[in-house]
Coordinates of C-alpha atoms in Angstrom, one line a residue:
X9 CA 0.0 0.0 0.0
X10 CA 2.9 2.4 0.9
X11 CA 4.6 1.6 -2.4
X12 CA 1.3 2.4 -4.3
X13 CA 1.0 5.7 -2.4
X14 CA 4.6 6.6 -3.3
X15 CA 3.9 5.8 -6.9
X16 CA 0.8 7.9 -6.9
X17 CA 2.6 10.7 -5.3
X18 CA 5.4 10.5 -7.9
X19 CA 2.8 10.4 -10.7
X20 CA 1.0 13.4 -9.2
X21 CA 4.3 15.4 -8.9
X22 CA 5.2 14.4 -12.5
X23 CA 1.8 15.6 -13.8
X24 CA 2.2 18.8 -11.8
X25 CA 5.7 19.3 -13.3
X26 CA 4.4 18.7 -16.8
X27 CA 1.5 21.1 -16.2
X28 CA 3.9 23.7 -14.9
X29 CA 6.0 23.3 -18.1
X30 CA 3.0 23.6 -20.3
X31 CA 1.8 26.8 -18.4
X32 CA 5.3 28.3 -18.7
X33 CA 5.4 27.4 -22.4
X34 CA 2.0 29.0 -23.0
X35 CA 3.1 32.1 -21.0
X36 CA 6.2 32.5 -23.1
X37 CA 4.2 31.9 -26.3
X38 CA 1.7 34.6 -25.4
X39 CA 4.6 37.0 -24.5
X40 CA 6.1 36.4 -28.0
X41 CA 3.0 36.7 -30.1
X42 CA 1.6 39.8 -28.2
X43 CA 3.9 42.7 -28.9
X44 CA 1.6 45.1 -26.9
X45 CA 2.6 43.4 -23.6
X46 CA 4.9 45.7 -21.7
X47 CA 7.6 44.0 -19.6
X48 CA 8.8 45.1 -16.1
X49 CA 9.0 48.9 -15.8
X50 CA 12.6 50.2 -15.6
X51 CA 13.7 52.5 -12.8
X52 CA 12.5 56.1 -13.4
X53 CA 15.1 58.4 -14.7
X54 CA 15.1 62.2 -15.2
X55 CA 14.5 64.0 -18.5
X56 CA 17.3 66.6 -18.9
X57 CA 17.1 69.9 -20.7
X58 CA 20.3 70.2 -22.8
X59 CA 19.8 73.5 -24.6
X60 CA 17.3 76.4 -25.3
X61 CA 18.0 79.9 -26.6
X62 CA 15.3 81.3 -24.3
X63 CA 13.9 79.9 -21.0
X64 CA 11.1 81.6 -19.1
X65 CA 8.4 80.8 -16.5
X66 CA 4.7 80.5 -17.2
X67 CA 2.8 82.6 -14.6
X68 CA -0.4 80.7 -15.1
X69 CA 1.4 77.4 -14.7
X70 CA 4.4 77.8 -12.4
X71 CA 5.4 74.1 -13.0
X72 CA 6.0 74.7 -16.7
X73 CA 9.2 76.1 -18.2
X74 CA 8.7 77.8 -21.5
X75 CA 11.6 77.1 -23.9
X76 CA 12.1 78.8 -27.3
X77 CA 14.8 78.3 -30.0
X78 CA 17.0 75.3 -30.7
X79 CA 15.5 73.3 -27.8
X80 CA 17.1 69.9 -27.0
X81 CA 16.3 67.3 -24.3
X82 CA 17.8 63.9 -23.3
X83 CA 16.2 61.0 -21.6
X84 CA 18.6 58.1 -21.1
X85 CA 19.7 57.2 -24.7
X86 CA 17.0 59.2 -26.5
X87 CA 17.4 62.8 -27.7
X88 CA 14.5 65.2 -28.5
X89 CA 14.7 68.4 -30.5
X90 CA 12.1 71.1 -31.4
X91 CA 11.6 74.9 -32.0
X92 CA 9.8 75.4 -28.7
X93 CA 8.6 73.4 -25.7
X94 CA 6.9 73.4 -22.3
X95 CA 9.0 71.4 -19.8
X96 CA 7.3 70.0 -16.7
X97 CA 10.3 69.0 -14.6
X98 CA 8.3 67.9 -11.6
X99 CA 6.2 65.4 -13.6
X100 CA 9.2 64.5 -15.8
X101 CA 7.3 65.3 -19.0
X102 CA 7.4 67.8 -21.8
X103 CA 5.5 69.2 -24.8
X104 CA 7.4 70.0 -28.0
X105 CA 6.2 72.1 -30.9
X106 CA 7.3 72.5 -34.5
X107 CA 10.1 70.7 -36.2
X108 CA 10.0 67.9 -33.6
X109 CA 12.6 65.3 -33.9
X110 CA 13.3 62.3 -31.6
X111 CA 16.5 60.3 -32.1
X112 CA 17.2 56.9 -30.5
X113 CA 20.7 55.6 -31.3
X114 CA 21.6 55.8 -35.0
X115 CA 18.7 53.8 -36.4
X116 CA 15.4 55.2 -35.1
X117 CA 14.2 58.7 -36.0
X118 CA 10.8 60.2 -35.2
X119 CA 9.5 63.5 -36.7
X120 CA 6.3 65.5 -36.2
X121 CA 4.7 68.9 -35.5
X122 CA 3.9 68.1 -31.9
X123 CA 5.2 65.8 -29.2
X124 CA 4.1 65.0 -25.7
X125 CA 6.6 62.9 -23.9
X126 CA 6.1 61.2 -20.5
X127 CA 9.5 60.3 -19.0
X128 CA 8.1 58.1 -16.3
X129 CA 5.9 56.0 -18.6
X130 CA 8.5 56.4 -21.4
X131 CA 5.7 57.0 -23.9
X132 CA 5.9 59.6 -26.7
X133 CA 2.7 60.9 -28.4
X134 CA 3.5 62.5 -31.7
X135 CA 0.9 64.4 -33.8
X136 CA 0.6 65.9 -37.3
X137 CA 2.9 65.1 -40.2
X138 CA 4.4 62.2 -38.3
X139 CA 7.2 60.2 -39.8
X140 CA 9.1 57.3 -38.1
X141 CA 12.3 56.1 -39.8
X142 CA 14.1 52.9 -38.9
X143 CA 16.9 52.2 -41.4
X144 CA 15.0 51.5 -44.7
X145 CA 11.6 51.6 -43.0
X146 CA 9.4 54.7 -43.0
X147 CA 6.1 55.0 -41.2
X148 CA 3.9 58.0 -42.0
X149 CA 0.8 59.1 -40.1
X150 CA -0.9 62.0 -38.3
X151 CA -1.1 60.4 -34.9
X152 CA 1.5 58.0 -33.5
X153 CA 2.2 56.8 -30.0
X154 CA 5.6 55.3 -29.4
X155 CA 6.2 53.1 -26.3
X156 CA 9.9 53.0 -25.5
X157 CA 9.6 50.1 -23.0
X158 CA 7.8 47.8 -25.5
X159 CA 9.8 49.5 -28.4
X160 CA 6.5 49.8 -30.3
X161 CA 4.9 52.5 -32.4
X162 CA 1.2 52.4 -33.2
X163 CA -1.2 54.6 -35.1
X164 CA -4.9 54.7 -34.9
X165 CA -6.1 57.3 -37.4
X166 CA -4.7 56.0 -40.7
X167 CA -1.0 55.4 -41.6
X168 CA 1.4 54.2 -44.3
X169 CA 4.5 52.0 -43.8
X170 CA 7.0 51.8 -46.6
X171 CA 10.1 49.6 -47.2
X172 CA 12.2 48.6 -50.3
X173 CA 9.5 46.2 -51.5
X174 CA 6.1 47.3 -50.4
X175 CA 3.8 50.2 -49.3
X176 CA 1.2 49.3 -46.6
X177 CA -1.7 51.4 -45.5
X178 CA -4.4 50.8 -42.9
X179 CA -6.7 52.6 -40.4
X180 CA -4.9 51.2 -37.4
X181 CA -1.4 49.7 -37.1
X182 CA 1.7 49.1 -35.1
X183 CA 5.4 48.6 -35.8
X184 CA 8.1 47.2 -33.7
X185 CA 11.7 48.4 -34.6
X186 CA 13.2 45.6 -32.5
X187 CA 11.3 42.6 -34.0
X188 CA 10.6 44.2 -37.4
X189 CA 7.0 43.0 -37.1
X190 CA 4.1 45.2 -37.9
X191 CA 0.4 44.6 -37.5
X192 CA -2.3 46.3 -39.6
X193 CA -6.1 46.4 -39.1
X194 CA -9.1 47.8 -41.0
X195 CA -8.9 48.7 -44.7
X196 CA -5.5 47.1 -45.0
X197 CA -3.7 47.5 -48.4
X198 CA -0.3 46.2 -49.4
X199 CA 0.9 47.6 -52.7
X200 CA 3.8 45.8 -54.5
X201 CA 5.0 46.4 -58.1
X202 CA 3.6 43.0 -59.0
X203 CA 0.4 42.8 -57.0
X204 CA -1.9 44.4 -54.5
X205 CA -3.1 42.7 -51.3
X206 CA -6.2 43.9 -49.5
X207 CA -7.4 42.6 -46.2
X208 CA -8.9 43.5 -42.8
X209 CA -6.0 42.2 -40.8
X210 CA -2.4 41.6 -41.8
X211 CA 0.9 41.0 -40.1
X212 CA 4.1 42.0 -41.9
X213 CA 7.8 41.6 -41.2
X214 CA 9.9 44.4 -42.7
X215 CA 13.1 42.3 -42.6
X216 CA 11.9 39.1 -44.3
X217 CA 9.2 40.9 -46.3
X218 CA 6.8 38.1 -45.4
X219 CA 3.1 39.0 -45.0
X220 CA 1.1 36.8 -42.6
X221 CA -2.5 36.5 -43.7
X222 CA -4.8 36.0 -40.7
X223 CA -8.2 37.0 -42.2
X224 CA -10.1 37.2 -45.5
X225 CA -7.6 38.6 -48.0
X226 CA -7.5 39.2 -51.8
X227 CA -4.3 39.4 -53.8
X228 CA -4.7 40.9 -57.3
X229 CA -2.2 41.1 -60.2
X230 CA -2.3 41.3 -64.0
X231 CA -2.0 37.6 -64.2
X232 CA -4.3 36.2 -61.5
X233 CA -6.3 36.6 -58.3
X234 CA -5.7 34.9 -55.0
X235 CA -8.2 34.6 -52.1
X236 CA -7.0 33.3 -48.7
X237 CA -8.0 33.6 -45.1
X238 CA -4.8 32.1 -43.6
X239 CA -1.2 31.7 -44.7
X240 CA 2.1 33.4 -45.6
X241 CA 3.2 35.5 -48.6
X242 CA 6.9 36.1 -49.2
X243 CA 6.6 39.4 -51.1
X244 CA 10.3 39.4 -51.9
X245 CA 10.5 36.0 -53.5
X246 CA 6.9 36.0 -54.8
X247 CA 6.0 32.7 -52.9
X248 CA 2.8 32.1 -51.0
X249 CA 1.9 29.2 -48.6
X250 CA -1.9 29.4 -48.0
X251 CA -4.3 27.3 -46.0
X252 CA -8.1 27.1 -45.3
X253 CA -9.4 26.4 -48.9
X254 CA -7.5 29.2 -50.6
X255 CA -8.3 29.9 -54.2
X256 CA -6.0 30.8 -57.2
X257 CA -7.9 32.2 -60.2
X258 CA -6.3 32.8 -63.7
X259 CA -8.2 33.6 -66.9
X260 CA -11.2 31.4 -66.3
X261 CA -9.3 28.8 -64.4
X262 CA -9.5 28.3 -60.6
X263 CA -7.3 26.2 -58.4
X264 CA -8.7 25.4 -54.9
X265 CA -7.3 23.2 -52.1
X266 CA -7.1 22.8 -48.3
X267 CA -3.6 24.2 -48.7
X268 CA -2.0 25.9 -51.6
X269 CA 1.5 26.9 -52.7
X270 CA 2.1 29.6 -55.4
X271 CA 5.3 30.9 -56.9
X272 CA 4.6 34.2 -58.7
X273 CA 8.0 34.4 -60.3
X274 CA 7.8 30.9 -61.9
X275 CA 4.0 31.2 -62.3
X276 CA 2.9 27.9 -61.0
X277 CA 0.7 26.7 -58.2
X278 CA 0.3 23.5 -56.2
X279 CA -2.7 22.5 -54.1
X280 CA -3.0 19.7 -51.6
X281 CA -6.0 17.7 -50.3
X282 CA -9.6 18.1 -51.7
X283 CA -8.2 19.9 -54.7
X284 CA -10.4 21.3 -57.5
X285 CA -9.0 22.8 -60.7
X286 CA -11.9 24.3 -62.7
X287 CA -11.8 25.6 -66.2
X288 CA -15.0 27.6 -66.7
X289 CA -14.1 28.4 -70.3
X290 CA -13.8 24.8 -71.4
X291 CA -16.3 23.6 -68.8
X292 CA -14.0 21.0 -67.3
X293 CA -12.5 20.1 -63.9
X294 CA -9.6 18.2 -62.4
X295 CA -10.0 16.9 -58.8
X296 CA -7.5 15.0 -56.6
X297 CA -5.5 15.3 -53.4
X298 CA -2.6 16.8 -55.3
X299 CA -2.8 19.2 -58.3
X300 CA -0.2 21.4 -60.0
X301 CA -0.9 24.1 -62.5
X302 CA 1.6 26.1 -64.6
X303 CA 0.3 29.4 -65.9
X304 CA 2.9 29.9 -68.6
X305 CA 2.3 26.6 -70.4
X306 CA -1.3 26.0 -69.1
X307 CA -0.2 22.5 -68.0
X308 CA -2.1 20.8 -65.2
X309 CA -1.4 17.6 -63.3
X310 CA -3.5 15.7 -60.8
X311 CA -3.0 12.5 -58.8
X312 CA -4.2 10.8 -55.6
X313 CA -7.9 10.1 -56.2
X314 CA -7.6 12.1 -59.4
X315 CA -10.8 12.8 -61.4
X316 CA -11.4 14.7 -64.6
X317 CA -15.0 16.1 -65.0
X318 CA -16.4 17.3 -68.3
X319 CA -19.6 19.4 -67.7
X320 CA -19.9 21.0 -71.1
X321 CA -23.2 19.0 -71.6
X322 CA -26.1 18.7 -69.3
X323 CA -24.8 15.3 -68.2
X324 CA -21.3 15.4 -66.7
X325 CA -18.6 12.8 -67.6
X326 CA -16.3 11.6 -64.8
X327 CA -12.9 9.9 -65.4
X328 CA -10.6 8.5 -62.8
X329 CA -7.0 7.4 -63.2
X330 CA -3.9 7.1 -61.1
X331 CA -2.5 10.2 -62.9
X332 CA -4.2 12.9 -65.0
X333 CA -2.4 15.5 -67.1
X334 CA -3.6 18.4 -69.2
X335 CA -1.2 19.8 -71.9
X336 CA -1.8 22.9 -74.0
X337 CA 0.0 23.1 -77.4
X338 CA 0.7 26.2 -79.6
X339 CA -0.4 28.5 -76.7
X340 CA -1.9 31.8 -77.7
X341 CA -2.1 31.0 -81.4
X342 CA -4.9 30.1 -83.8
X343 CA -3.5 26.5 -83.8
X344 CA -3.8 26.0 -80.0
X345 CA -5.3 22.7 -78.8
X346 CA -5.3 20.7 -75.6
X347 CA -4.7 17.1 -74.6
X348 CA -5.9 15.2 -71.6
X349 CA -3.8 12.2 -70.7
X350 CA -4.8 9.5 -68.2
X351 CA -2.5 6.8 -67.0
X352 CA -3.2 3.4 -65.4
X353 CA -6.5 2.0 -64.2
X354 CA -8.7 4.4 -66.1
X355 CA -12.4 4.3 -65.4
X356 CA -15.0 6.5 -67.1
X357 CA -18.7 7.1 -66.2
X358 CA -21.5 9.0 -67.7
X359 CA -25.1 7.9 -67.7
X360 CA -25.0 7.0 -71.4
X361 CA -21.5 5.8 -71.7
X362 CA -18.9 4.0 -69.5
X363 CA -15.4 2.7 -70.2
X364 CA -12.3 1.2 -68.7
X365 CA -8.7 0.9 -70.0
X366 CA -5.1 1.2 -68.9
X367 CA -4.4 4.6 -70.4
X368 CA -6.0 7.1 -72.7
X369 CA -5.4 10.4 -74.6
X370 CA -8.1 13.0 -75.5
X371 CA -7.2 15.7 -78.0
X372 CA -9.3 18.8 -78.7
X373 CA -7.5 19.0 -82.1
X374 CA -9.7 16.3 -83.6
X375 CA -12.0 15.6 -80.6
X376 CA -10.7 12.1 -80.4
X377 CA -10.4 10.0 -77.3
X378 CA -8.0 7.1 -77.7
X379 CA -8.1 4.2 -75.2
X380 CA -5.1 1.9 -74.9
X381 CA -4.5 -1.6 -73.6
X382 CA -7.6 -3.8 -73.1
X383 CA -10.1 -1.0 -73.5
X384 CA -13.8 -1.6 -73.1
X385 CA -16.6 0.8 -73.9
X386 CA -20.3 0.5 -73.0
X387 CA -23.3 2.2 -74.4
X388 CA -26.6 1.1 -72.9
X389 CA -26.6 -2.7 -73.5
X390 CA -23.8 -2.5 -76.1
X391 CA -20.2 -3.5 -75.2
X392 CA -17.3 -2.7 -77.5
X393 CA -13.7 -3.9 -76.9
X394 CA -10.5 -4.4 -78.8
X395 CA -6.7 -3.7 -78.6
X396 CA -7.3 0.0 -79.1
X397 CA -10.5 2.1 -79.3
X398 CA -10.6 5.6 -80.8
X399 CA -13.8 7.5 -79.9
X400 CA -14.6 10.6 -81.9
X401 CA -16.7 13.2 -80.1
X402 CA -19.1 15.8 -81.3
X403 CA -20.1 18.4 -78.6
X404 CA -19.0 15.9 -75.9
X405 CA -21.3 13.1 -77.3
X406 CA -20.0 10.1 -79.2
X407 CA -20.1 10.5 -83.0
X408 CA -18.3 7.3 -83.9
X409 CA -15.8 4.8 -82.5
X410 CA -13.0 2.9 -84.2
X411 CA -12.0 -0.5 -82.6
X412 CA -8.7 -1.8 -83.9
X413 CA -7.6 -5.5 -83.7
X414 CA -9.5 -8.2 -81.9
X415 CA -12.6 -6.1 -82.2
X416 CA -15.7 -7.5 -80.5
X417 CA -19.2 -6.0 -80.2
X418 CA -21.7 -7.6 -77.8
X419 CA -25.3 -6.6 -77.2
X420 CA -27.1 -8.1 -74.2
X421 CA -30.6 -9.2 -75.0
X422 CA -31.4 -11.0 -71.8
X423 CA -29.5 -13.0 -69.2
X424 CA -28.7 -15.8 -71.7
X425 CA -28.8 -14.5 -75.2
X426 CA -26.3 -12.0 -76.7
X427 CA -25.8 -10.5 -80.2
X428 CA -22.1 -10.8 -81.1
X429 CA -19.9 -9.5 -83.9
X430 CA -16.2 -10.1 -84.0
X431 CA -13.6 -9.0 -86.6
X432 CA -10.2 -7.5 -87.1
X433 CA -11.4 -3.9 -87.5
X434 CA -14.7 -2.3 -86.5
X435 CA -16.4 1.1 -86.8
X436 CA -19.5 1.9 -84.8
X437 CA -21.6 5.0 -85.6
X438 CA -23.8 6.8 -83.1
X439 CA -26.8 9.1 -83.4
X440 CA -28.3 11.0 -80.4
X441 CA -26.3 8.7 -78.2
X442 CA -27.5 5.5 -79.8
X443 CA -25.5 3.1 -82.0
X444 CA -27.2 3.0 -85.5
X445 CA -24.5 1.4 -87.7
X446 CA -21.6 -1.0 -87.3
X447 CA -19.1 -1.8 -90.0
X448 CA -16.7 -4.7 -89.6
X449 CA -13.7 -5.7 -91.7
X450 CA -11.6 -8.9 -91.7
X451 CA -12.4 -12.4 -90.4
X452 CA -16.0 -11.4 -89.5
X453 CA -17.9 -13.8 -87.3
X454 CA -21.5 -13.2 -86.3
X455 CA -24.0 -14.6 -83.7
X456 CA -27.2 -12.6 -84.2
X457 CA -30.8 -13.1 -83.0
X458 CA -33.7 -12.2 -85.3
X459 CA -36.8 -10.8 -83.5
X460 CA -40.3 -9.8 -84.2
X461 CA -41.5 -6.2 -83.9
X462 CA -42.7 -6.9 -80.4
X463 CA -39.1 -8.0 -79.5
X464 CA -40.0 -11.7 -79.5
X465 CA -36.9 -13.7 -80.4
X466 CA -37.4 -15.9 -83.5
X467 CA -34.0 -17.6 -83.8
X468 CA -30.3 -17.3 -84.0
X469 CA -28.1 -16.8 -87.1
X470 CA -24.4 -17.9 -87.1
X471 CA -22.3 -16.6 -90.0
X472 CA -18.8 -15.9 -91.2
X473 CA -17.7 -13.4 -93.9
X474 CA -15.1 -10.8 -94.8
X475 CA -17.1 -7.6 -94.5
X476 CA -20.2 -6.8 -92.5
X477 CA -22.5 -3.8 -92.1
X478 CA -25.3 -3.8 -89.5
X479 CA -28.0 -1.2 -89.4
X480 CA -29.9 -0.5 -86.2
X481 CA -33.1 1.3 -85.4
X482 CA -34.4 1.9 -81.9
X483 CA -31.7 -0.4 -80.6
X484 CA -32.9 -3.3 -82.9
X485 CA -31.3 -4.6 -86.0
X486 CA -33.0 -3.3 -89.1
X487 CA -30.7 -4.8 -91.8
X488 CA -27.5 -6.8 -92.2
X489 CA -25.3 -6.8 -95.3
X490 CA -22.4 -9.2 -95.8
X491 CA -19.6 -9.3 -98.4
X492 CA -19.3 -11.9 -99.8
X493 CA -22.8 -13.0 -99.2
X494 CA -23.3 -16.0 -96.9
X495 CA -26.3 -17.8 -95.9
X496 CA -25.0 -18.9 -92.6
X497 CA -27.0 -21.2 -90.4
X498 CA -30.3 -20.2 -88.8
X499 CA -31.4 -22.0 -85.6
X500 CA -35.0 -21.7 -84.2
X501 CA -35.2 -20.7 -80.5
X502 CA -36.2 -24.2 -79.5
X503 CA -33.2 -25.7 -81.3
X504 CA -30.3 -23.5 -80.2
X505 CA -27.0 -25.5 -79.9
X506 CA -25.2 -24.5 -76.8
X507 CA -21.7 -24.6 -78.5
X508 CA -22.9 -22.1 -81.1
X509 CA -24.5 -19.5 -78.9
X510 CA -21.2 -17.7 -78.1
X511 CA -18.2 -16.9 -80.1
X512 CA -14.9 -18.3 -78.9
X513 CA -13.7 -14.9 -77.8
X514 CA -17.1 -13.9 -76.2
X515 CA -16.9 -12.0 -72.9
X516 CA -19.5 -9.9 -71.1
X517 CA -17.6 -7.7 -68.6
X518 CA -20.6 -6.4 -66.5
X519 CA -18.5 -7.0 -63.3
X520 CA -15.9 -4.5 -64.7
X521 CA -18.3 -1.8 -65.8
X522 CA -18.4 1.4 -63.7
X523 CA -21.8 1.7 -62.0
X524 CA -21.8 5.4 -61.0
X525 CA -19.5 8.3 -60.5
X526 CA -18.3 7.0 -57.1
X527 CA -17.6 3.5 -58.6
X528 CA -14.8 4.9 -60.8
X529 CA -12.5 4.8 -57.8
X530 CA -12.9 1.0 -57.5
X531 CA -10.7 -0.8 -59.9
X532 CA -11.8 -4.3 -61.0
X533 CA -9.7 -6.3 -63.4
X534 CA -10.7 -9.0 -65.9
X535 CA -11.1 -12.5 -64.6
X536 CA -8.4 -15.0 -65.4
X537 CA -8.5 -16.2 -69.0
X538 CA -10.8 -13.4 -70.3
X539 CA -8.1 -11.1 -71.6
X540 CA -7.3 -10.5 -75.3
X541 CA -4.8 -12.6 -77.1
X542 CA -1.2 -11.6 -76.6
X543 CA 0.0 -9.2 -79.3
X544 CA 2.4 -6.3 -79.8
X545 CA 0.0 -3.7 -78.6
X546 CA 1.0 -0.1 -78.4
X547 CA 0.9 2.1 -75.3
X548 CA -0.2 5.7 -75.0
X549 CA 2.4 7.9 -76.7
X550 CA 4.4 10.5 -74.7
X551 CA 3.4 14.1 -75.2
X552 CA 5.1 16.1 -77.9
X553 CA 7.1 18.7 -76.1
X554 CA 8.1 20.4 -79.3
X555 CA 4.6 21.6 -79.7
X556 CA 4.7 23.8 -76.5
X557 CA 4.7 27.3 -77.9
X558 CA 3.5 30.7 -76.9
X559 CA 3.0 33.4 -79.5
X560 CA 5.1 31.5 -82.0
X561 CA 8.1 31.0 -79.7
X562 CA 9.4 27.8 -78.2

């Protein structure tokens, strides 16, 4: 029991020690971040009159000495000069008039038309045409109080602070010559040759030239607009680190993220976590947990749950891949075009079309979307697959598709019966989102069901030929043309041979098909043995960097 009590006592002391350390740390932190806090008051010292051309007494105020002409005072290490003054020796204070100058060391100079100085409190109140100079820093206002103990000057009726880089104005502000930190409140404006920052609250370090954003702020330039409520802006190096869903906007493009980095000199931005890059002009969007955008080349990159969204039509198209890239070629010329590139585990969803592949490229030059390595495309109950699929778009809807090598078209009629067409090369044409014609070339094989107008199945036709054209209407076959002609074999529905109902390369990949826009993130590969035959299939080509141009220059 005694040992337990000792352990409890030690634990309690340990906790009290930790609590004391935490309290001390918090106290030190408050002391650091609160420049208004005055430290221990120094011992009171006298203000000395050094010189005056004329000295006389004031009969109405016997305690005041009237000083005129080349007046000079000293208090500790500070010197004060003026044209005339009232010196209150008993209260250790003075009033100075006209051409007021206060000098502290060789770095701090304070000018104005009027000064009241309290030697006991060590506070100077300067009014009218006030100017504080600290090396390369100049602070101008009409009302300034300077606290010598805290080494802090503050204005409350409008002021301007200037250094080599920036000009800052606000209704209220303070500046510390010792720490070089300044704080501005109400109608804050920071003007830099490259941008203008407006805010309601801002902290600024005149040595590092770093502005600390602590409230709703807007940064405007010729190139872009930045909105942020929290972060840092290095005005000297043009670099910003911003938090709390900051937004970078540039010519119809908007980059938003939980945190954002922007380099104004190199003209690129990076966003992290819940990122959205929106192009309102082209009505598209990139999403992910990491996104990079380069203004000079209009290049964008997204990864980590990356999604490309096309909302140019009423129904948005969603595409996910491990990596998404946007390239812009021949920038700022009549030949400008863009390419979207997606790499690895690509999944696409829109209500009328879905697709999967390993990689793809979409070019606005010819409105062609090319799918590489085991691509599959679905439209309603139609499935198209091959070694490579090229989809040509018209106003974001499918115009026609070209399936190259090991082409297979499958239409699901019910849970058992499927229309199937296989060949070397296949072209499928669409109208109003529906397939209306299919042309097949080379080693054509067909399994097709004939049906009545009421969709009752009559029988199955199995044929082989060299060329085939199928014409559809309302999702039903209207006509089939074969070259050379072939009669094939027709089987009534009650005499269907099981070994003829499916082509040898038949596959229905319903388990791979994206079900909705959330399902694009769930990758499902083909089952063993259902892949295409091995062949020398090409991969998505690398981007052509020679085409990156702006105004005709490389």
